[in-house]
mmCIF file of C-alpha atoms and ligand atoms in Angstrom:
data_model
loop_
_atom_site.group_PDB
_atom_site.id
_atom_site.type_symbol
_atom_site.label_atom_id
_atom_site.label_comp_id
_atom_site.label_asym_id
_atom_site.label_seq_id
_atom_site.Cartn_x
_atom_site.Cartn_y
_atom_site.Cartn_z
ATOM 1 C CA UNK A 195 -157.146 -11.589 133.693
ATOM 2 C CA UNK A 196 -159.642 -10.048 136.827
ATOM 3 C CA UNK A 197 -159.359 -6.481 137.027
ATOM 4 C CA UNK A 198 -159.408 -6.764 140.738
ATOM 5 C CA UNK A 199 -156.631 -5.737 143.082
ATOM 6 C CA UNK A 200 -156.732 -6.640 147.038
ATOM 7 C CA UNK A 201 -152.878 -5.037 147.274
ATOM 8 C CA UNK A 202 -152.631 -1.943 145.544
ATOM 9 C CA UNK A 203 -155.345 0.729 144.379
ATOM 10 C CA UNK A 204 -155.479 1.593 140.807
ATOM 11 C CA UNK A 205 -156.889 4.945 139.649
ATOM 12 C CA UNK A 206 -156.582 7.568 136.281
ATOM 13 C CA UNK A 207 -156.118 10.995 137.151
ATOM 14 C CA UNK A 208 -155.150 14.000 135.131
ATOM 15 C CA UNK A 209 -156.863 16.911 133.200
ATOM 16 C CA UNK A 210 -154.368 17.440 130.403
ATOM 17 C CA UNK A 211 -155.749 15.677 126.814
ATOM 18 C CA UNK A 212 -153.847 12.027 127.992
ATOM 19 C CA UNK A 213 -154.691 11.110 131.379
ATOM 20 C CA UNK A 214 -152.096 9.191 133.872
ATOM 21 C CA UNK A 215 -152.492 5.939 135.716
ATOM 22 C CA UNK A 216 -151.958 6.294 139.768
ATOM 23 C CA UNK A 217 -151.189 3.329 141.221
ATOM 24 C CA UNK A 218 -150.844 3.365 145.344
ATOM 25 C CA UNK A 219 -148.798 0.072 147.331
ATOM 26 C CA UNK A 220 -151.789 -1.377 149.705
ATOM 27 C CA UNK A 221 -150.713 -2.939 152.491
ATOM 28 C CA UNK A 222 -150.267 -0.828 155.259
ATOM 29 C CA UNK A 223 -150.230 -3.030 158.251
ATOM 30 C CA UNK A 224 -146.899 -4.340 156.807
ATOM 31 C CA UNK A 225 -145.561 -0.848 155.874
ATOM 32 C CA UNK A 226 -146.253 -2.000 151.860
ATOM 33 C CA UNK A 227 -143.784 -5.141 152.172
ATOM 34 C CA UNK A 228 -143.749 -6.779 148.798
ATOM 35 C CA UNK A 229 -144.850 -10.471 148.214
ATOM 36 C CA UNK A 230 -145.672 -11.739 145.495
ATOM 37 C CA UNK A 231 -149.224 -10.770 145.229
ATOM 38 C CA UNK A 232 -148.248 -7.219 145.390
ATOM 39 C CA UNK A 233 -145.742 -7.458 142.806
ATOM 40 C CA UNK A 234 -148.208 -9.357 140.497
ATOM 41 C CA UNK A 235 -150.574 -6.887 140.536
ATOM 42 C CA UNK A 236 -148.605 -3.745 139.993
ATOM 43 C CA UNK A 237 -146.836 -5.798 137.121
ATOM 44 C CA UNK A 238 -150.390 -6.179 136.035
ATOM 45 C CA UNK A 239 -151.494 -2.500 136.272
ATOM 46 C CA UNK A 240 -148.724 -0.683 135.157
ATOM 47 C CA UNK A 241 -149.010 -2.688 131.742
ATOM 48 C CA UNK A 242 -152.143 -2.144 131.744
ATOM 49 C CA UNK A 243 -151.873 2.202 131.864
ATOM 50 C CA UNK A 244 -148.746 1.402 129.409
ATOM 51 C CA UNK A 245 -151.239 -0.426 127.049
ATOM 52 C CA UNK A 246 -153.795 2.245 127.119
ATOM 53 C CA UNK A 247 -153.938 4.959 124.733
ATOM 54 C CA UNK A 248 -155.429 7.524 126.742
ATOM 55 C CA UNK A 249 -152.812 7.371 129.485
ATOM 56 C CA UNK A 250 -149.416 9.398 129.280
ATOM 57 C CA UNK A 251 -147.914 8.479 132.624
ATOM 58 C CA UNK A 252 -148.325 6.351 135.447
ATOM 59 C CA UNK A 253 -147.500 7.481 138.996
ATOM 60 C CA UNK A 254 -146.322 4.754 141.951
ATOM 61 C CA UNK A 255 -146.609 5.514 145.859
ATOM 62 C CA UNK A 256 -146.908 4.380 148.903
ATOM 63 C CA UNK A 257 -148.646 5.689 152.166
ATOM 64 C CA UNK A 258 -147.487 8.867 154.635
ATOM 65 C CA UNK A 259 -145.209 6.001 156.825
ATOM 66 C CA UNK A 260 -144.048 3.803 153.955
ATOM 67 C CA UNK A 261 -143.924 3.911 150.093
ATOM 68 C CA UNK A 262 -142.309 0.240 150.363
ATOM 69 C CA UNK A 263 -140.106 -1.559 153.575
ATOM 70 C CA UNK A 264 -138.900 -3.676 151.421
ATOM 71 C CA UNK A 265 -139.447 -7.899 149.935
ATOM 72 C CA UNK A 266 -141.529 -9.669 152.313
ATOM 73 C CA UNK A 267 -139.395 -11.161 154.593
ATOM 74 C CA UNK A 268 -141.530 -13.701 155.973
ATOM 75 C CA UNK A 269 -142.134 -15.073 152.667
ATOM 76 C CA UNK A 270 -138.311 -14.697 151.991
ATOM 77 C CA UNK A 271 -136.912 -16.772 155.018
ATOM 78 C CA UNK A 272 -137.932 -20.415 154.671
ATOM 79 C CA UNK A 273 -136.534 -20.521 150.894
ATOM 80 C CA UNK A 274 -133.167 -22.078 150.677
ATOM 81 C CA UNK A 275 -130.421 -21.910 147.831
ATOM 82 C CA UNK A 276 -131.940 -24.931 145.570
ATOM 83 C CA UNK A 277 -135.681 -23.672 146.032
ATOM 84 C CA UNK A 278 -134.578 -19.595 145.621
ATOM 85 C CA UNK A 279 -132.739 -20.716 142.473
ATOM 86 C CA UNK A 280 -134.812 -23.432 141.107
ATOM 87 C CA UNK A 281 -138.579 -20.990 141.331
ATOM 88 C CA UNK A 282 -136.376 -17.818 140.571
ATOM 89 C CA UNK A 283 -137.534 -16.051 144.104
ATOM 90 C CA UNK A 284 -139.313 -13.347 143.467
ATOM 91 C CA UNK A 285 -137.806 -12.336 139.979
ATOM 92 C CA UNK A 286 -140.587 -12.793 137.383
ATOM 93 C CA UNK A 287 -142.351 -10.210 138.763
ATOM 94 C CA UNK A 288 -139.849 -7.710 139.597
ATOM 95 C CA UNK A 289 -138.735 -7.295 136.301
ATOM 96 C CA UNK A 290 -141.864 -6.102 134.734
ATOM 97 C CA UNK A 291 -141.604 -2.169 135.529
ATOM 98 C CA UNK A 292 -138.599 -2.599 132.949
ATOM 99 C CA UNK A 293 -140.982 -3.395 130.097
ATOM 100 C CA UNK A 294 -142.985 -0.321 130.349
ATOM 101 C CA UNK A 295 -142.465 2.528 127.584
ATOM 102 C CA UNK A 296 -144.248 4.724 129.513
ATOM 103 C CA UNK A 297 -142.746 7.345 132.200
ATOM 104 C CA UNK A 298 -142.878 6.056 135.666
ATOM 105 C CA UNK A 299 -142.760 8.772 138.674
ATOM 106 C CA UNK A 300 -142.313 6.839 141.877
ATOM 107 C CA UNK A 301 -144.082 9.575 144.581
ATOM 108 C CA UNK A 302 -142.560 8.768 147.892
ATOM 109 C CA UNK A 303 -143.176 8.941 151.624
ATOM 110 C CA UNK A 304 -141.928 7.476 154.565
ATOM 111 C CA UNK A 305 -139.762 4.212 154.230
ATOM 112 C CA UNK A 306 -138.056 3.229 150.567
ATOM 113 C CA UNK A 307 -136.019 0.495 151.829
ATOM 114 C CA UNK A 308 -134.257 -2.826 150.152
ATOM 115 C CA UNK A 309 -136.868 -3.885 147.222
ATOM 116 C CA UNK A 310 -138.827 -0.731 148.037
ATOM 117 C CA UNK A 311 -135.853 1.422 147.503
ATOM 118 C CA UNK A 312 -135.336 -0.748 144.477
ATOM 119 C CA UNK A 313 -138.597 -0.343 142.605
ATOM 120 C CA UNK A 314 -138.210 3.182 143.321
ATOM 121 C CA UNK A 315 -135.223 3.520 141.685
ATOM 122 C CA UNK A 316 -136.536 0.876 138.702
ATOM 123 C CA UNK A 317 -138.920 3.880 138.012
ATOM 124 C CA UNK A 318 -137.778 6.870 135.599
ATOM 125 C CA UNK A 319 -137.763 9.514 138.730
ATOM 126 C CA UNK A 320 -138.239 9.494 142.204
ATOM 127 C CA UNK A 321 -140.152 12.742 143.724
ATOM 128 C CA UNK A 322 -139.969 12.415 147.619
ATOM 129 C CA UNK A 323 -141.995 14.108 150.448
ATOM 130 C CA UNK A 324 -139.707 15.614 153.264
ATOM 131 C CA UNK A 325 -140.485 12.309 155.113
ATOM 132 C CA UNK A 326 -138.623 10.098 152.621
ATOM 133 C CA UNK A 327 -136.082 6.921 153.938
ATOM 134 C CA UNK A 328 -133.914 5.547 151.651
ATOM 135 C CA UNK A 329 -131.618 2.577 152.159
ATOM 136 C CA UNK A 330 -130.650 -1.062 150.907
ATOM 137 C CA UNK A 331 -130.523 -2.499 154.864
ATOM 138 C CA UNK A 332 -130.279 -5.900 153.665
ATOM 139 C CA UNK A 333 -126.505 -6.552 155.047
ATOM 140 C CA UNK A 334 -128.889 -6.773 158.392
ATOM 141 C CA UNK A 335 -130.743 -9.464 157.254
ATOM 142 C CA UNK A 336 -127.800 -11.431 156.523
ATOM 143 C CA UNK A 337 -128.139 -11.159 152.738
ATOM 144 C CA UNK A 338 -127.446 -8.294 149.783
ATOM 145 C CA UNK A 339 -129.854 -6.401 147.642
ATOM 146 C CA UNK A 340 -131.250 -8.547 144.795
ATOM 147 C CA UNK A 341 -133.377 -6.216 142.525
ATOM 148 C CA UNK A 342 -130.758 -3.606 141.452
ATOM 149 C CA UNK A 343 -129.613 -2.084 144.414
ATOM 150 C CA UNK A 344 -126.218 -3.128 144.125
ATOM 151 C CA UNK A 345 -126.459 -2.079 140.603
ATOM 152 C CA UNK A 346 -128.715 1.194 140.443
ATOM 153 C CA UNK A 347 -127.924 3.166 143.601
ATOM 154 C CA UNK A 348 -124.065 3.895 142.358
ATOM 155 C CA UNK A 349 -125.174 4.838 138.887
ATOM 156 C CA UNK A 350 -127.536 7.001 140.844
ATOM 157 C CA UNK A 351 -125.284 8.595 143.483
ATOM 158 C CA UNK A 352 -121.694 6.938 142.737
ATOM 159 C CA UNK A 353 -119.685 4.331 144.089
ATOM 160 C CA UNK A 354 -119.029 5.816 147.777
ATOM 161 C CA UNK A 355 -122.356 6.290 148.801
ATOM 162 C CA UNK A 356 -124.024 3.312 147.393
ATOM 163 C CA UNK A 357 -121.404 1.490 149.074
ATOM 164 C CA UNK A 358 -121.611 2.987 152.794
ATOM 165 C CA UNK A 359 -125.487 2.575 152.532
ATOM 166 C CA UNK A 360 -125.418 -1.139 150.959
ATOM 167 C CA UNK A 361 -122.550 -2.209 153.684
ATOM 168 C CA UNK A 362 -123.995 0.196 156.488
ATOM 169 C CA UNK A 363 -127.782 -0.825 155.965
ATOM 170 C CA UNK A 364 -128.002 3.088 157.309
ATOM 171 C CA UNK A 365 -130.874 4.844 155.943
ATOM 172 C CA UNK A 366 -130.629 8.203 153.663
ATOM 173 C CA UNK A 367 -133.151 11.238 154.082
ATOM 174 C CA UNK A 368 -134.752 12.673 151.660
ATOM 175 C CA UNK A 369 -132.442 15.512 151.459
ATOM 176 C CA UNK A 370 -129.465 13.867 151.126
ATOM 177 C CA UNK A 371 -130.966 11.650 148.604
ATOM 178 C CA UNK A 372 -131.521 14.607 146.615
ATOM 179 C CA UNK A 373 -128.059 15.745 147.057
ATOM 180 C CA UNK A 374 -126.543 12.547 145.979
ATOM 181 C CA UNK A 375 -128.848 12.732 142.760
ATOM 182 C CA UNK A 376 -131.333 9.618 143.837
ATOM 183 C CA UNK A 377 -134.491 11.888 143.704
ATOM 184 C CA UNK A 378 -135.700 14.555 141.398
ATOM 185 C CA UNK A 379 -137.113 17.073 143.742
ATOM 186 C CA UNK A 380 -137.938 16.386 147.896
ATOM 187 C CA UNK A 381 -141.285 18.626 148.666
ATOM 188 C CA UNK A 382 -142.743 18.911 152.192
ATOM 189 C CA UNK A 383 -145.276 15.577 153.088
ATOM 190 C CA UNK A 384 -148.696 17.205 152.394
ATOM 191 C CA UNK A 385 -147.316 18.537 148.450
ATOM 192 C CA UNK A 386 -146.505 14.914 147.174
ATOM 193 C CA UNK A 387 -149.265 14.267 145.832
ATOM 194 C CA UNK A 388 -149.881 17.757 144.370
ATOM 195 C CA UNK A 389 -145.814 17.627 143.049
ATOM 196 C CA UNK A 390 -146.809 14.105 141.571
ATOM 197 C CA UNK A 391 -149.762 15.083 140.016
ATOM 198 C CA UNK A 392 -148.149 18.074 138.539
ATOM 199 C CA UNK A 393 -145.085 16.450 137.180
ATOM 200 C CA UNK A 394 -147.616 13.915 135.660
ATOM 201 C CA UNK A 395 -149.849 16.291 134.014
ATOM 202 C CA UNK A 396 -146.775 18.329 132.466
ATOM 203 C CA UNK A 397 -146.046 15.282 130.922
ATOM 204 C CA UNK A 398 -149.405 14.026 129.695
ATOM 205 C CA UNK A 399 -149.270 17.675 128.079
ATOM 206 C CA UNK A 400 -146.901 16.948 125.470
ATOM 207 C CA UNK A 401 -146.447 14.994 122.972
ATOM 208 C CA UNK A 402 -146.229 10.625 123.820
ATOM 209 C CA UNK A 403 -143.836 9.598 120.858
ATOM 210 C CA UNK A 404 -141.197 12.408 121.960
ATOM 211 C CA UNK A 405 -141.651 11.763 125.411
ATOM 212 C CA UNK A 406 -141.347 7.668 125.309
ATOM 213 C CA UNK A 407 -138.234 8.855 122.716
ATOM 214 C CA UNK A 408 -136.880 10.722 125.436
ATOM 215 C CA UNK A 409 -137.221 7.668 127.750
ATOM 216 C CA UNK A 410 -135.714 5.448 125.500
ATOM 217 C CA UNK A 411 -132.816 7.727 124.884
ATOM 218 C CA UNK A 412 -132.579 8.466 128.392
ATOM 219 C CA UNK A 413 -132.211 5.049 129.395
ATOM 220 C CA UNK A 414 -130.159 4.294 126.278
ATOM 221 C CA UNK A 415 -126.892 6.307 128.435
ATOM 222 C CA UNK A 416 -126.905 3.955 130.874
ATOM 223 C CA UNK A 417 -126.410 0.704 128.107
ATOM 224 C CA UNK A 418 -124.250 2.252 125.881
ATOM 225 C CA UNK A 419 -121.339 4.184 125.156
ATOM 226 C CA UNK A 420 -121.057 7.643 124.762
ATOM 227 C CA UNK A 421 -120.861 7.457 120.805
ATOM 228 C CA UNK A 422 -123.260 4.781 120.501
ATOM 229 C CA UNK A 423 -125.932 6.360 122.676
ATOM 230 C CA UNK A 424 -125.267 9.963 120.814
ATOM 231 C CA UNK A 425 -125.830 8.103 117.912
ATOM 232 C CA UNK A 426 -129.009 6.359 119.176
ATOM 233 C CA UNK A 427 -130.347 10.117 120.271
ATOM 234 C CA UNK A 428 -129.918 11.459 116.802
ATOM 235 C CA UNK A 429 -131.860 8.709 114.907
ATOM 236 C CA UNK A 430 -134.732 9.578 117.251
ATOM 237 C CA UNK A 431 -134.123 13.300 117.193
ATOM 238 C CA UNK A 432 -134.620 12.777 113.521
ATOM 239 C CA UNK A 433 -137.195 10.256 113.156
ATOM 240 C CA UNK A 434 -139.716 12.414 115.381
ATOM 241 C CA UNK A 435 -139.488 14.822 112.020
ATOM 242 C CA UNK A 436 -141.933 12.124 110.831
ATOM 243 C CA UNK A 437 -144.918 13.007 113.179
ATOM 244 C CA UNK A 438 -147.861 15.200 113.138
ATOM 245 C CA UNK A 439 -146.449 16.355 116.490
ATOM 246 C CA UNK A 440 -143.245 18.064 115.382
ATOM 247 C CA UNK A 441 -145.302 19.899 112.734
ATOM 248 C CA UNK A 442 -147.783 21.251 115.536
ATOM 249 C CA UNK A 443 -145.691 21.729 118.448
ATOM 250 C CA UNK A 444 -142.900 23.675 115.986
ATOM 251 C CA UNK A 445 -146.157 25.199 113.966
ATOM 252 C CA UNK A 446 -147.915 26.386 117.718
ATOM 253 C CA UNK A 447 -144.663 28.032 118.424
ATOM 254 C CA UNK A 448 -143.993 30.321 115.584
ATOM 255 C CA UNK A 449 -148.035 31.033 115.315
ATOM 256 C CA UNK A 450 -148.046 31.916 119.253
ATOM 257 C CA UNK A 451 -150.612 29.311 120.469
ATOM 258 C CA UNK A 452 -150.749 26.384 122.845
ATOM 259 C CA UNK A 453 -149.596 22.666 120.652
ATOM 260 C CA UNK A 454 -152.700 20.492 120.276
ATOM 261 C CA UNK A 455 -150.471 17.626 120.125
ATOM 262 C CA UNK A 456 -152.025 13.993 118.248
ATOM 263 C CA UNK A 457 -150.236 11.884 119.665
ATOM 264 C CA UNK A 458 -149.054 10.737 116.368
HETATM 265 N N1 DAK B 587 -141.180 -7.632 155.243
HETATM 266 C C1 DAK B 587 -142.665 -8.223 155.926
HETATM 267 N N2 DAK B 587 -142.842 -7.391 157.266
HETATM 268 C C2 DAK B 587 -142.059 -6.090 157.254
HETATM 269 C C3 DAK B 587 -141.076 -5.932 156.703
HETATM 270 C C4 DAK B 587 -140.643 -6.550 155.451
HETATM 271 N N3 DAK B 587 -139.702 -6.164 154.699
HETATM 272 N N4 DAK B 587 -141.127 -4.277 157.108
HETATM 273 C C5 DAK B 587 -142.386 -4.201 158.149
HETATM 274 N N5 DAK B 587 -142.743 -5.011 158.016
HETATM 275 C C6 DAK B 587 -144.189 -5.398 159.095
HETATM 276 C C7 DAK B 587 -143.221 -5.293 160.558
HETATM 277 O O1 DAK B 587 -142.854 -6.709 160.539
HETATM 278 C C8 DAK B 587 -144.847 -5.411 161.001
HETATM 279 O O2 DAK B 587 -145.494 -6.098 161.217
HETATM 280 P P1 DAK B 587 -146.214 -6.476 162.570
HETATM 281 O O3 DAK B 587 -144.754 -6.983 163.761
HETATM 282 O O4 DAK B 587 -147.023 -5.469 162.755
HETATM 283 O O5 DAK B 587 -147.265 -7.327 162.797
HETATM 284 C C9 DAK B 587 -145.159 -3.907 160.183
HETATM 285 O O6 DAK B 587 -144.608 -4.027 158.972
HETATM 286 C C10 DAK B 587 -144.565 -2.307 160.883
HETATM 287 O O7 DAK B 587 -143.319 -2.784 160.718
HETATM 288 P P2 DAK B 587 -142.385 -1.888 162.628
HETATM 289 O O8 DAK B 587 -143.384 -2.798 163.590
HETATM 290 O O9 DAK B 587 -141.295 -2.956 162.112
HETATM 291 O O10 DAK B 587 -142.237 -0.525 162.550
HETATM 292 P P3 DAK B 587 -141.821 0.275 162.755
HETATM 293 O O11 DAK B 587 -141.753 1.952 162.230
HETATM 294 O O12 DAK B 587 -141.306 -0.091 164.333
HETATM 295 O O13 DAK B 587 -140.159 0.310 161.994
HETATM 296 C C11 DAK B 587 -139.093 -0.081 159.693
HETATM 297 C C12 DAK B 587 -140.000 0.404 160.316
HETATM 298 C C13 DAK B 587 -139.436 0.221 158.220
HETATM 299 C C14 DAK B 587 -137.898 0.404 159.981
HETATM 300 C C15 DAK B 587 -138.871 -1.925 160.062
HETATM 301 O O14 DAK B 587 -140.131 -2.242 160.043
HETATM 302 C C16 DAK B 587 -137.684 -2.374 159.177
HETATM 303 O O15 DAK B 587 -136.581 -2.237 159.288
HETATM 304 N N6 DAK B 587 -138.130 -3.157 158.304
HETATM 305 C C17 DAK B 587 -137.698 -4.039 157.314
HETATM 306 C C18 DAK B 587 -136.873 -3.117 156.635
HETATM 307 C C19 DAK B 587 -135.921 -4.226 155.649
HETATM 308 O O16 DAK B 587 -135.169 -5.187 156.238
HETATM 309 N N7 DAK B 587 -136.276 -4.544 154.138
HETATM 310 C C20 DAK B 587 -135.383 -5.170 153.520
HETATM 311 C C21 DAK B 587 -136.178 -6.249 153.382
HETATM 312 S S1 DAK B 587 -135.178 -7.571 152.033
HETATM 313 C C22 DAK B 587 -135.424 -9.711 144.708
HETATM 314 C C23 DAK B 587 -136.776 -8.328 144.633
HETATM 315 C C24 DAK B 587 -136.513 -7.681 145.873
HETATM 316 C C25 DAK B 587 -135.299 -8.055 146.939
HETATM 317 C C26 DAK B 587 -134.550 -9.454 146.856
HETATM 318 C C27 DAK B 587 -134.367 -9.910 145.508
HETATM 319 N N8 DAK B 587 -135.255 -9.898 143.048
HETATM 320 C C28 DAK B 587 -136.263 -9.151 142.302
HETATM 321 C C29 DAK B 587 -134.579 -11.611 143.173
HETATM 322 C C30 DAK B 587 -135.455 -7.229 148.325
HETATM 323 C C31 DAK B 587 -135.102 -7.807 149.534
HETATM 324 C C32 DAK B 587 -135.622 -6.863 150.808
HETATM 325 O O17 DAK B 587 -136.125 -6.074 150.603
#
């Protein structure tokens, strides 16, 4: 499989023991509209970082003007139901992000609309520039969200605001997105990359088994009843006592020194 990317830029960054992957969506003329080629490349880059033992997490970002303005409308328009259904229109490569076990941070500036908002929501946390605008404007195109907009948005912001956004197609600015719980942090646009790097470096400074266990447990909160989620958390909590890193983390605290995690 080729390592060449035409629609994204892929870098490795970071200063901690583990480094982090940095993926920039890069179709600037179309405001990073998400076509098959871009989604294939994004999936390939995510899986490649996920499989790399030297990588602790991944940041996905766009341009100053757009994280992504949605799935590519020109690509979608010619389809009818049989072709969309039978070929699974823009489906296979939109689920790849769910296979990634390491944390994925979306660093969003400008438009995150439709599929762009859905990609950001499929990440584990969103850090937004104060210029960010989120929305699910599919209603204006005679369709509905198709990659989780009607499912992840209500879980993030509640039914009332999700309904408002989906049926009016209006955009929500970064401040409203933070107030509503969609976004973890909002920073000045010129600080977006520094903030995302700082979060990624913090994650990369910890023990990867406990980071991945955190992600699995938090995701479980969406899928399981509370009693099952609590049990799952308890099992992973106990399991982490079999790691070298638990001995190191607790030992370092008690010896008043920085831990040196071995990722195992
Ligand atoms: N697709 C294709 N091209 C797009 C695009 C898009 N989503 N968004 C923008 N562009 C293109 C414009 O056509 C324009 O191209 P040129 O005319 O220069 O060739 C260029 O980007 C610049 O856009 P504008 O001239 O419109 O720029 P403005 O600043 O005036 O406006 C805007 C920015 C973001 C408000 C506007 O471009 C806009 O409303 N864009 C469309 C936003 C939208 O409707 N997004 C939702 C698309 S539907 C699924 C997975 C995903 C999806 C569904 C299913 N499965 C897994 C099943 C997702 C669906 C969608 O996202």
